[in-house]
mmCIF file of C-alpha atoms in Angstrom:
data_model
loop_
_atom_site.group_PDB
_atom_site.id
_atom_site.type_symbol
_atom_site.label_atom_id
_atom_site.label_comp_id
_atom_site.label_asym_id
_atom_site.label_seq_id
_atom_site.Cartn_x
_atom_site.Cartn_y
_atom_site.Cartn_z
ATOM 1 C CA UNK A 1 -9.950 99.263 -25.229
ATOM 2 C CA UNK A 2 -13.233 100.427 -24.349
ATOM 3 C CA UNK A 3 -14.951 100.281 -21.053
ATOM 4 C CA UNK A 4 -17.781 97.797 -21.927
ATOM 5 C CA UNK A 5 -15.038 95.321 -23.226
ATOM 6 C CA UNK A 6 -13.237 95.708 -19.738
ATOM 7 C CA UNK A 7 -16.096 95.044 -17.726
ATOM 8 C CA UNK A 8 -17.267 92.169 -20.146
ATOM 9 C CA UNK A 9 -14.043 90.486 -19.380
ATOM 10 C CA UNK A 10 -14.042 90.683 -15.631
ATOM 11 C CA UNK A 11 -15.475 87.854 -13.749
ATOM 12 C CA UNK A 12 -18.323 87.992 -12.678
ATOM 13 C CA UNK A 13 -18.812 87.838 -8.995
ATOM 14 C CA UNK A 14 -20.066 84.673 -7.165
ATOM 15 C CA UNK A 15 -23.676 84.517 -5.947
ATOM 16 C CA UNK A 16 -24.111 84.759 -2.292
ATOM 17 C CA UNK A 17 -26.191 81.564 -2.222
ATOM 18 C CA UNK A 18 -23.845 79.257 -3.510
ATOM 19 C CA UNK A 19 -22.162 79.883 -0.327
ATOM 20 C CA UNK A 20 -24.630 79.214 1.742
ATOM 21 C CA UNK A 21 -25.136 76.074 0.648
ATOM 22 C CA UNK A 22 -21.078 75.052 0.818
ATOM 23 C CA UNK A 23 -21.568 76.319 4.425
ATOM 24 C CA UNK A 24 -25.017 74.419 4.481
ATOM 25 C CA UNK A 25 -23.187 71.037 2.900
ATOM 26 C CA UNK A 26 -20.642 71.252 4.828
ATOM 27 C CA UNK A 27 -22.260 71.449 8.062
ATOM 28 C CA UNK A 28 -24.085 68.421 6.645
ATOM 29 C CA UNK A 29 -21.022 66.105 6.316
ATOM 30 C CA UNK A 30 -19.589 67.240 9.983
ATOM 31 C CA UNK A 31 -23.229 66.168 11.722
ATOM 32 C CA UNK A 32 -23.404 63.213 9.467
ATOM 33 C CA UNK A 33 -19.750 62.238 10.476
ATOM 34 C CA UNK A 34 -19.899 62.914 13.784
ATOM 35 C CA UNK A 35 -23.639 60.944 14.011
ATOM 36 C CA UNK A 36 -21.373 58.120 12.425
ATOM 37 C CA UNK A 37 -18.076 57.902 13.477
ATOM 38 C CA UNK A 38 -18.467 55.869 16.439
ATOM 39 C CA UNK A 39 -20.231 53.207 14.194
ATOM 40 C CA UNK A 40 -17.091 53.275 11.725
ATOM 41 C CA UNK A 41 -14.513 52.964 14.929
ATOM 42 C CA UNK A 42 -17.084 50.141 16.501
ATOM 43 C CA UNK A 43 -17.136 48.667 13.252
ATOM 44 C CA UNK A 44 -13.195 48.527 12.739
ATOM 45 C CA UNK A 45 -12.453 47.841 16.261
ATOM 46 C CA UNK A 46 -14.561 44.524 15.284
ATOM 47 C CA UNK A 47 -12.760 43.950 12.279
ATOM 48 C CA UNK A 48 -9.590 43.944 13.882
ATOM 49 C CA UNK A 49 -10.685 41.720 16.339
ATOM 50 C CA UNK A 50 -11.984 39.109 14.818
ATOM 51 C CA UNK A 51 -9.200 38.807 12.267
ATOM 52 C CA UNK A 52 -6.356 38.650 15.167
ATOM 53 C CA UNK A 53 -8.455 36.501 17.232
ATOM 54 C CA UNK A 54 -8.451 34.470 14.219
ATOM 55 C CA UNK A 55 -5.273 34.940 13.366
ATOM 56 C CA UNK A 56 -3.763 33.897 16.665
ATOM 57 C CA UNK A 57 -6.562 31.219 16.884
ATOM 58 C CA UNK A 58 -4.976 29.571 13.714
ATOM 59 C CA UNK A 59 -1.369 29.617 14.925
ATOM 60 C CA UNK A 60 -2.101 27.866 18.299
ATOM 61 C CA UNK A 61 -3.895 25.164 16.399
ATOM 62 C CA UNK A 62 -1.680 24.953 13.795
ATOM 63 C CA UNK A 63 0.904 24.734 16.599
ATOM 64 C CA UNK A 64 -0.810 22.024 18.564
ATOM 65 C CA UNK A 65 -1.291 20.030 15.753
ATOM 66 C CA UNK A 66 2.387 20.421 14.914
ATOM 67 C CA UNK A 67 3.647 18.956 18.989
ATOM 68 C CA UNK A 68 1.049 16.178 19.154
ATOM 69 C CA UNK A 69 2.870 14.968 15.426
ATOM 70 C CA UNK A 70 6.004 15.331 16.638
ATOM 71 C CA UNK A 71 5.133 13.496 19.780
ATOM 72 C CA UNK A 72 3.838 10.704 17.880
ATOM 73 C CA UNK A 73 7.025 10.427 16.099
ATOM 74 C CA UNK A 74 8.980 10.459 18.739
ATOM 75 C CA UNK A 75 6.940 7.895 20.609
ATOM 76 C CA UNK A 76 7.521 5.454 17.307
ATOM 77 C CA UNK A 77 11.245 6.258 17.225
ATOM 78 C CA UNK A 78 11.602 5.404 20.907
ATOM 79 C CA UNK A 79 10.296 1.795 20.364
ATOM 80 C CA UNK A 80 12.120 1.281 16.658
ATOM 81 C CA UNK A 81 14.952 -1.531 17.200
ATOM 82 C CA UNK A 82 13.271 -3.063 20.528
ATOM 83 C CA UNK A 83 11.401 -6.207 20.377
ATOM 84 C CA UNK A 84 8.121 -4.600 21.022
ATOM 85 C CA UNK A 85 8.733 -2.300 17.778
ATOM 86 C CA UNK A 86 9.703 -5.497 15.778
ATOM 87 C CA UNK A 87 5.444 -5.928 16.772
ATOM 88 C CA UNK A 88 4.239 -2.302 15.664
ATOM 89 C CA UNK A 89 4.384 -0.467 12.573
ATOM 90 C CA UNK A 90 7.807 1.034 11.467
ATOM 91 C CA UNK A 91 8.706 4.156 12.355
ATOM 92 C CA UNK A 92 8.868 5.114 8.606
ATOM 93 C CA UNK A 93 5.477 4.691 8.418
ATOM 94 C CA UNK A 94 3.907 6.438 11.543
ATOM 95 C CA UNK A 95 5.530 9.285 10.768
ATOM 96 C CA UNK A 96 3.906 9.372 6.836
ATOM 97 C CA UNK A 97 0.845 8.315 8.641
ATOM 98 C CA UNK A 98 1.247 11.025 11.288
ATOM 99 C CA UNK A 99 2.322 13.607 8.826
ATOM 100 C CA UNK A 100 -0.953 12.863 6.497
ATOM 101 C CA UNK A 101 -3.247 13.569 9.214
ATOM 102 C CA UNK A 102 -1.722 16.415 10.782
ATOM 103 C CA UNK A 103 -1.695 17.984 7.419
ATOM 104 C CA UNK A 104 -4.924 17.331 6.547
ATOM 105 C CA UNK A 105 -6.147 18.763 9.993
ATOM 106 C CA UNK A 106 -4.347 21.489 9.777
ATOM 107 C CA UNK A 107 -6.353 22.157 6.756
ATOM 108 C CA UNK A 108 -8.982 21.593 7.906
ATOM 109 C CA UNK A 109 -8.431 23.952 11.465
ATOM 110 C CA UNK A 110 -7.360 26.691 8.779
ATOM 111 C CA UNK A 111 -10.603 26.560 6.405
ATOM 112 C CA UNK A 112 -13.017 26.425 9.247
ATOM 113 C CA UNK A 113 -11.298 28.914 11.498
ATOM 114 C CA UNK A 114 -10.335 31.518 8.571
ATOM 115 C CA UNK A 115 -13.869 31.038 6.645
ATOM 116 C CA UNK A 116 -15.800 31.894 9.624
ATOM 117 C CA UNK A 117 -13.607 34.951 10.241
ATOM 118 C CA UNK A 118 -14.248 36.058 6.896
ATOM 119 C CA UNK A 119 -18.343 35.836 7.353
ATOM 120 C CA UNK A 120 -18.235 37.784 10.589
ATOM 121 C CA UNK A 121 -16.041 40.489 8.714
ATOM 122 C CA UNK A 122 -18.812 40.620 6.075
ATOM 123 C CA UNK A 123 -21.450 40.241 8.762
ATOM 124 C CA UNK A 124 -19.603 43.701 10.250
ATOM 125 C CA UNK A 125 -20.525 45.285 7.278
ATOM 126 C CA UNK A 126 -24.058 44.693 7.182
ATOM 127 C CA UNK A 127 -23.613 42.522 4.422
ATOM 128 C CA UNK A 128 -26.715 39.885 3.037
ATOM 129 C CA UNK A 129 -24.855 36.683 3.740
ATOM 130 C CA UNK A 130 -27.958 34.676 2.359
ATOM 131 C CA UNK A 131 -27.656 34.921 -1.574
ATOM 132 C CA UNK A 132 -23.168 34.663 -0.919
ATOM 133 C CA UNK A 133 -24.154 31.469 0.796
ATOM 134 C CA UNK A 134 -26.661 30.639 -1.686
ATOM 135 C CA UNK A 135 -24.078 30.949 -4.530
ATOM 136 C CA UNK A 136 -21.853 29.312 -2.884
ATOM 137 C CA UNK A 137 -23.491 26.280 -2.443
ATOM 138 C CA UNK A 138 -24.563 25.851 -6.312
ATOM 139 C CA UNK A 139 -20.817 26.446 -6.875
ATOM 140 C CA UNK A 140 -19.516 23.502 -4.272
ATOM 141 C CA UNK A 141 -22.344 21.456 -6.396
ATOM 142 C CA UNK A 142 -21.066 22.093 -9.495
ATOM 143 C CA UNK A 143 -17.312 21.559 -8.385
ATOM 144 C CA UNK A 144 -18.175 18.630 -6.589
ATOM 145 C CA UNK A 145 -19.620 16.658 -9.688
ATOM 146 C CA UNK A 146 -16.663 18.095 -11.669
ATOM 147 C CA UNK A 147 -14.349 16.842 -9.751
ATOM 148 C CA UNK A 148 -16.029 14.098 -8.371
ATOM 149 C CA UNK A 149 -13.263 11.663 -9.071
ATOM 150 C CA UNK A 150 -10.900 13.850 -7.270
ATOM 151 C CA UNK A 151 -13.065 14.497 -4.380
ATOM 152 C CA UNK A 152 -13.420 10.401 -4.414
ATOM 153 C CA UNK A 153 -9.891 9.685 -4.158
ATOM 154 C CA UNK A 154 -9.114 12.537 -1.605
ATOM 155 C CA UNK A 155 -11.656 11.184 0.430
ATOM 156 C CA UNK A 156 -10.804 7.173 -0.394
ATOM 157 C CA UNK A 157 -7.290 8.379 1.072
ATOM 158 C CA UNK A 158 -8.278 10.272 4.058
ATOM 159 C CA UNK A 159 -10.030 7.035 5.472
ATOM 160 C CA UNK A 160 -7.115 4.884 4.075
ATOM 161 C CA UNK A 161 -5.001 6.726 6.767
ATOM 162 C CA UNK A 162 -6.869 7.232 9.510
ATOM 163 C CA UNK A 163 -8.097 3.609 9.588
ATOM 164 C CA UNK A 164 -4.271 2.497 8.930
ATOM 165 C CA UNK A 165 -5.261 -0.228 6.365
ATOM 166 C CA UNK A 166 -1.510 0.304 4.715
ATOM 167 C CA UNK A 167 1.415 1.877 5.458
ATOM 168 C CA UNK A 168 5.073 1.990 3.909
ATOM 169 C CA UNK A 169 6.742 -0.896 4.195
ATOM 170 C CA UNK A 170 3.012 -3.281 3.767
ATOM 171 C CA UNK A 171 2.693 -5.875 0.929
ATOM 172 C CA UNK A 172 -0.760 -5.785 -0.391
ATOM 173 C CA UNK A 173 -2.866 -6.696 -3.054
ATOM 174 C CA UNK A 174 -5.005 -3.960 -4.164
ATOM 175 C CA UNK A 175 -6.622 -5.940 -6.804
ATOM 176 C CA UNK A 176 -5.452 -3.841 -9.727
ATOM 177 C CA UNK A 177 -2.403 -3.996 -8.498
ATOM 178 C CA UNK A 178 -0.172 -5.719 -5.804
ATOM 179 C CA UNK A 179 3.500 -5.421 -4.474
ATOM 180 C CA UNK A 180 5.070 -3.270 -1.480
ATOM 181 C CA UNK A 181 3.897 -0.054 -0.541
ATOM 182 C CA UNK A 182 6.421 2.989 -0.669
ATOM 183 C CA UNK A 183 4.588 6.106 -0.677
ATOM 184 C CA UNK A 184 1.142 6.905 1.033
ATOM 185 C CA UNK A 185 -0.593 10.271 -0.567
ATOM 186 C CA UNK A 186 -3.664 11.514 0.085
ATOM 187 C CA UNK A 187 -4.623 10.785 -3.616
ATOM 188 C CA UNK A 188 -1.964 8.039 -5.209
ATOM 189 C CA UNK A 189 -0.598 5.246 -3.287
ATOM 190 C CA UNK A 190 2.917 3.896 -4.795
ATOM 191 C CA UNK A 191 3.493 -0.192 -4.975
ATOM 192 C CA UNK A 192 6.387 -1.461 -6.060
ATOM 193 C CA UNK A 193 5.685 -4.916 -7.794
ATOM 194 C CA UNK A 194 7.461 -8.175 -7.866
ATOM 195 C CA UNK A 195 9.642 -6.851 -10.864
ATOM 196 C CA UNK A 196 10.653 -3.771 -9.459
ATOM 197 C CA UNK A 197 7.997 -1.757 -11.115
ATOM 198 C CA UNK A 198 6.054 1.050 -9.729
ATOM 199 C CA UNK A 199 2.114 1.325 -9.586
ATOM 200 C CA UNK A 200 0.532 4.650 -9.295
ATOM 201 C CA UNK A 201 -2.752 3.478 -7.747
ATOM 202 C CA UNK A 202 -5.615 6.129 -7.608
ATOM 203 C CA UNK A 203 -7.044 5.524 -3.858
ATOM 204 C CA UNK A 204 -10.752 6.102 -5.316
ATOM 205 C CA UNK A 205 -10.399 3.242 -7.830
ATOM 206 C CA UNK A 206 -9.288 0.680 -4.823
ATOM 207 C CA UNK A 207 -12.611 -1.392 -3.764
ATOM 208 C CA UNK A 208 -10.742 -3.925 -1.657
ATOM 209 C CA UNK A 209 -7.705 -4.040 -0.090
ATOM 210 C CA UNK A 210 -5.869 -7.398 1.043
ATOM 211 C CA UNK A 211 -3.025 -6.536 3.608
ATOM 212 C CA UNK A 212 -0.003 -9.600 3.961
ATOM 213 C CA UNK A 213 1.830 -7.182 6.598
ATOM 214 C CA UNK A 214 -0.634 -7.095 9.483
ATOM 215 C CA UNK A 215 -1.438 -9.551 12.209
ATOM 216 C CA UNK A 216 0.343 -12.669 11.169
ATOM 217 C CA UNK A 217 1.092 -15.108 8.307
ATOM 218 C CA UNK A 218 0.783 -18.973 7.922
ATOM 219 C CA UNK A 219 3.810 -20.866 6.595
ATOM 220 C CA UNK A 220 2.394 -23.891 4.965
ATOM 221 C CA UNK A 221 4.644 -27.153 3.415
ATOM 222 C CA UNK A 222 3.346 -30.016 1.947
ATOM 223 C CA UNK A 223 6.156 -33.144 2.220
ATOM 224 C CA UNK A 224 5.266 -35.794 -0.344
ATOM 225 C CA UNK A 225 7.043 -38.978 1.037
ATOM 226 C CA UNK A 226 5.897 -43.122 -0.391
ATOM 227 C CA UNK A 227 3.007 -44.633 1.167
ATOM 228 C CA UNK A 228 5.590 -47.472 2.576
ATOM 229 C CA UNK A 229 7.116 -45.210 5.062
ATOM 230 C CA UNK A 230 5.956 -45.067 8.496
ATOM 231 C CA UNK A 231 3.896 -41.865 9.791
ATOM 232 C CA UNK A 232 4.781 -41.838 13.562
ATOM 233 C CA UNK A 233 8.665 -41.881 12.042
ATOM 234 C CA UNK A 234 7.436 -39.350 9.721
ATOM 235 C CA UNK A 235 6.015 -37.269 12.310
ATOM 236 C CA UNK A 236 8.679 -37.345 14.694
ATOM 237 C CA UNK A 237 11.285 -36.083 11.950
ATOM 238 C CA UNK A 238 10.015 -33.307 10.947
ATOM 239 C CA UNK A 239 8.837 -32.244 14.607
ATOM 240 C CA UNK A 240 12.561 -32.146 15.337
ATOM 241 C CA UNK A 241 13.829 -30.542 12.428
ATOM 242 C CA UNK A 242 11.141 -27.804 13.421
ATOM 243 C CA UNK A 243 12.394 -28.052 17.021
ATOM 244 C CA UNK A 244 15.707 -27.248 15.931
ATOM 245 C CA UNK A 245 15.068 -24.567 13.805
ATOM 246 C CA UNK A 246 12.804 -23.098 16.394
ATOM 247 C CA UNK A 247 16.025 -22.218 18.678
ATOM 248 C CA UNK A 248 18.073 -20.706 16.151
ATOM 249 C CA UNK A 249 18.116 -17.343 14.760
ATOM 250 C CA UNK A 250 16.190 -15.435 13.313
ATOM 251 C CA UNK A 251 13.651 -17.923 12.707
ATOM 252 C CA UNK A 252 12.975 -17.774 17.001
ATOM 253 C CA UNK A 253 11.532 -14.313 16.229
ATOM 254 C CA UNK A 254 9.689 -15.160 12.680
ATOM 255 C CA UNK A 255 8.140 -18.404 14.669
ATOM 256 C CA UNK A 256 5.380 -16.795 16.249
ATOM 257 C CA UNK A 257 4.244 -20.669 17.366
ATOM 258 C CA UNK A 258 5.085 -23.914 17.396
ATOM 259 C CA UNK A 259 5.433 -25.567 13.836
ATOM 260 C CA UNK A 260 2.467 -28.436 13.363
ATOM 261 C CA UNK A 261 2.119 -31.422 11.849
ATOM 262 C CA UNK A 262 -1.567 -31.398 10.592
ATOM 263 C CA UNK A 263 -2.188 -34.925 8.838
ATOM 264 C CA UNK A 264 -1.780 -36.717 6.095
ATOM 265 C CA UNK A 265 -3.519 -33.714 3.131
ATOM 266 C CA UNK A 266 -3.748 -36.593 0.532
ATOM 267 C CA UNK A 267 -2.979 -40.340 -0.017
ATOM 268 C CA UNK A 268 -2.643 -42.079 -3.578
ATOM 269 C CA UNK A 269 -1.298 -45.190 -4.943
ATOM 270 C CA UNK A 270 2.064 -44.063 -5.125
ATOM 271 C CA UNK A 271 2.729 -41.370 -2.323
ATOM 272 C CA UNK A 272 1.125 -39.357 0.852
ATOM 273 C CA UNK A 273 1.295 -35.751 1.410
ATOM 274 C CA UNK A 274 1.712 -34.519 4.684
ATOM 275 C CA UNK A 275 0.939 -31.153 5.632
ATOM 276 C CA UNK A 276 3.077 -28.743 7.975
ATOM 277 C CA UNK A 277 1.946 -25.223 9.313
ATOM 278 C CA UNK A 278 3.404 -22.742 10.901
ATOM 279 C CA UNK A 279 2.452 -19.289 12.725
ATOM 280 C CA UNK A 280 5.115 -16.109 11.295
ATOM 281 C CA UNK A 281 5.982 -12.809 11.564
ATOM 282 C CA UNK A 282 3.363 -10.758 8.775
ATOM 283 C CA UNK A 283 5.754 -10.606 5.497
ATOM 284 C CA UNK A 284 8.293 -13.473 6.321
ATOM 285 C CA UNK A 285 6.034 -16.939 5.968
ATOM 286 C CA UNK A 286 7.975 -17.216 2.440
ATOM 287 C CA UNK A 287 11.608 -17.313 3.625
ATOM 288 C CA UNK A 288 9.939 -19.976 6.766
ATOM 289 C CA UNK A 289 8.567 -21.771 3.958
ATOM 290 C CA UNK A 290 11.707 -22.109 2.342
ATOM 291 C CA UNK A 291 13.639 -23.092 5.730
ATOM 292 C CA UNK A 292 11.324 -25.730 6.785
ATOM 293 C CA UNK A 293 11.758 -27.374 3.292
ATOM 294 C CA UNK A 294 15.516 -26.791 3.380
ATOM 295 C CA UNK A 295 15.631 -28.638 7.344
ATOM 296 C CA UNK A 296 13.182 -31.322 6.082
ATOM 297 C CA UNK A 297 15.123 -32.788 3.008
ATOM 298 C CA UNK A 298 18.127 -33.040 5.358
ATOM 299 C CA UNK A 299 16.354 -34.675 8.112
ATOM 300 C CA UNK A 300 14.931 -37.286 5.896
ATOM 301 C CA UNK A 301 18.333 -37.875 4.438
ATOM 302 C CA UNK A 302 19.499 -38.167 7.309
ATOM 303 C CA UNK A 303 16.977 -41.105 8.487
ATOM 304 C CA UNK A 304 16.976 -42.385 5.173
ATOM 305 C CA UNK A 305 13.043 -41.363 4.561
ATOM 306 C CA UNK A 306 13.125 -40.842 0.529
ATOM 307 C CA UNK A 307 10.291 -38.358 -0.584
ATOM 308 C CA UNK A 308 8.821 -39.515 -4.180
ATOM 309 C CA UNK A 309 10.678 -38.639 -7.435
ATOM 310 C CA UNK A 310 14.177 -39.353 -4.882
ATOM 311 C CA UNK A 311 16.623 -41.960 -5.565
ATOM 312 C CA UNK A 312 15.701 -45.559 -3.672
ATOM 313 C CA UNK A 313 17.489 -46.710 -1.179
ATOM 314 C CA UNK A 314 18.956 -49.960 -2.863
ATOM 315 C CA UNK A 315 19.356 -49.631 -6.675
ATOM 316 C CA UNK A 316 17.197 -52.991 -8.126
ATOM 317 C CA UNK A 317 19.670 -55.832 -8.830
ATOM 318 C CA UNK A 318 19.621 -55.214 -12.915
ATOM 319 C CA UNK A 319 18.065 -58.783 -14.445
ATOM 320 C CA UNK A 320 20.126 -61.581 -15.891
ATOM 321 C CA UNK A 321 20.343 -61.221 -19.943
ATOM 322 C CA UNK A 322 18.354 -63.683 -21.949
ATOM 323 C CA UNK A 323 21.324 -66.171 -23.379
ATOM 324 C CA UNK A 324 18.876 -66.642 -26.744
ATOM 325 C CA UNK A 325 18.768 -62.776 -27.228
ATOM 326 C CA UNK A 326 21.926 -63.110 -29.145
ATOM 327 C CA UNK A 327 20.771 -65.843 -31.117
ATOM 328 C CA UNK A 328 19.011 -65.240 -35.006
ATOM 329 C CA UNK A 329 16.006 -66.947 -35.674
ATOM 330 C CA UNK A 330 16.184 -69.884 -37.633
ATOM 331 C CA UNK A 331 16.146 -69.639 -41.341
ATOM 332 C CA UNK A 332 14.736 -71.626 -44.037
ATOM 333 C CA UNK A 333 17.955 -70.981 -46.214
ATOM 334 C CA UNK A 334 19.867 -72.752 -43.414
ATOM 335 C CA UNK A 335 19.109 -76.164 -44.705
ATOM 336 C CA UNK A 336 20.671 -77.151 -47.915
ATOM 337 C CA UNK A 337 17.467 -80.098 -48.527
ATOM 338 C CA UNK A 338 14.423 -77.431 -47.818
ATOM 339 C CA UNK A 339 12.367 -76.439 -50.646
ATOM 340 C CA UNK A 340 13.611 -73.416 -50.434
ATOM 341 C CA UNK A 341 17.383 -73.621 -50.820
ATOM 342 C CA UNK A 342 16.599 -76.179 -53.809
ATOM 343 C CA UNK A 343 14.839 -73.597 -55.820
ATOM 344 C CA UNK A 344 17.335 -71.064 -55.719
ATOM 345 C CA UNK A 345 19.508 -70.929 -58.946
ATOM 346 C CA UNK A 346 23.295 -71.387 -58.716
ATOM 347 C CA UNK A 347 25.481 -68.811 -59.388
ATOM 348 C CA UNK A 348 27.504 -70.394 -62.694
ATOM 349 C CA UNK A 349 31.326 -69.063 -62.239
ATOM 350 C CA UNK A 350 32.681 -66.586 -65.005
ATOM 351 C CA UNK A 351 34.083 -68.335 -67.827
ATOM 352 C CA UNK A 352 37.836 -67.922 -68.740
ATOM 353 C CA UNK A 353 38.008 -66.268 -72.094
ATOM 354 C CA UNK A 354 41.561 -66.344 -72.595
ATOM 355 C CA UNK A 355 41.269 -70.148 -73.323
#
């Protein structure tokens, strides 16, 4: 091999300048990183601070949220089975109630607290926060009026709880729907109807609510009796047999006040109506109903008071029969000299033809 291809394959030694400028670049990145470093560690340092802070921010919400439930539970389980908690709510449903809210401020805690930790993290980083926010407002637009009917009933059940208008256990009539109430969501609220079925009511489609569980109930009985009978007699009957029931139980705890005798509701030819009313429990004036009628018909048997559509008191003595019922009316064949009986032709006997 020749000398010129020797030296044409040997490398070709490096230019003293590119060195420089390693040594030069170098020297660049160590000034630049030591200018910079204490902004990276202040910036970090922040970092981690605000998400612990918000970290252990979140848990001792969370975590207060979480005692003042269970305290409200156990406030409603300490009165269940006493005769003031036969007068509140039922533990079943403060605790749905109670759970609903605490979940939806626990939410609530954890979007606000966590979402404003993640804008100071960007804010750390010298971030534009204007056009994020920006964009995120056109998006909550546009989600908002895509979801609108969601939103709505989210919303329609947030304020359903919090103002208690139902709980488990209420009978209501929700207009598209009515029977008792067995599940509270924050979105669908289960009935059960009359039949046993189950409604899944959407809380955003509800525009009134009628409640027949809070407050109290009126147990109303109209007694139809004949307009011969005397009203003081009347009166005084039925105040007893309401007297009476008033003392036994359970109706002493479904009374909720004395039963009343309001006044004659209607009088007609035949019969009177009197009207009775009562005060109840919420959610029992149907079974009172049905006891005051029950008490009522036995009293008046008892005084011999007959109600209309009963049997009399003395069957009617059943008329004498008409002797001439049995008799036929007279006939013009009868008489053997009438016009009649002479114009009718003889029946000739059969003639013997064996003679």
């Amino acid at each position: 091999m020749s000398l010129s291809a020797l030296l044409a394959a040997a490398p070709s030694p490096e230019p003293v300048g590119s060195l420089d400028e390693a040594a030069e670049q170098a020297g660049h990145a160590a000034s630049w990183v030591e200018e910079n470093w204490s902004t990276w560690l202040s910036t970090g340092l922040r970092i981690v601070l605000i998400a612990a802070i918000a970290i252990m921010l979140r848990i001792a919400v969370r975590r207060a949220l979480t005692k003042l439930i269970d305290r409200m539970n156990r406030s409603a389980q300490a009165v269940e089975g006493t005769t003031l908690g036969g007068l509140l709510v039922n533990a079943e449903r403060r605790r749905q109630r109670s759970e609903a809210i605490g979940s939806v401020l626990r939410s609530v805690a954890s979007f606000l607290i966590l979402g404003t930790a993640v804008l100071m993290i960007l804010g750390a980083f010298q971030i534009n926060l204007a056009p994020l926010l920006a964009s995120a407002g056109v998006a909550g637009v546009a989600i908002g009026f895509g979801a609108r009917n969601l939103v709505t009933d989210f919303l329609s059940g947030v304020f359903m709880i919090l103002e208690d208008q139902y709980g488990v256990g209420d009978t209501v009539d929700a207009g598209i729907a009515s029977g008792e109430v067995i599940e509270v969501g924050l979105r669908v609220t289960k009935l059960r109807g009359a039949d046993g079925e189950i409604w899944y009511v959407r809380n955003g489609e509800v525009k009134r609510i009628g409640n027949l569980s809070q407050g109290w109930s009126t147990a109303g009985v109209d007694v139809t009796v004949r307009p011969t009978e005397d009203l003081d007699r009347v009166r005084t009957v039925i105040t007893e047999a309401a007297a009476a029931m008033a003392k036994e139980e359970p109706w002493s705890e479904r009374l909720w006040g004395p039963v009343e005798v309001l006044g004659l509701d209607a009088v007609l030819l035949d019969s009177m109506t009197v009207r009775v009313s009562a005060k109840t429990m919420p959610g029992k004036s149907l079974g009172v109903e049905r006891e005051l009628r029950w008490r009522i018909k036995r009293a008046f048997d008892e005084a011999g008071i007959r109600i209309v559509g009963g049997v009399p008191a003395q069957a009617e003595e059943a008329a004498a029969p008409d002797p001439s019922a049995a008799v036929a009316a007279p006939s013009a064949y009868a008489s053997a000299t009438s016009p009649q009986s002479l114009a009718t032709a003889p029946i000739n006997p059969p003639l013997n033809k064996g003679k």
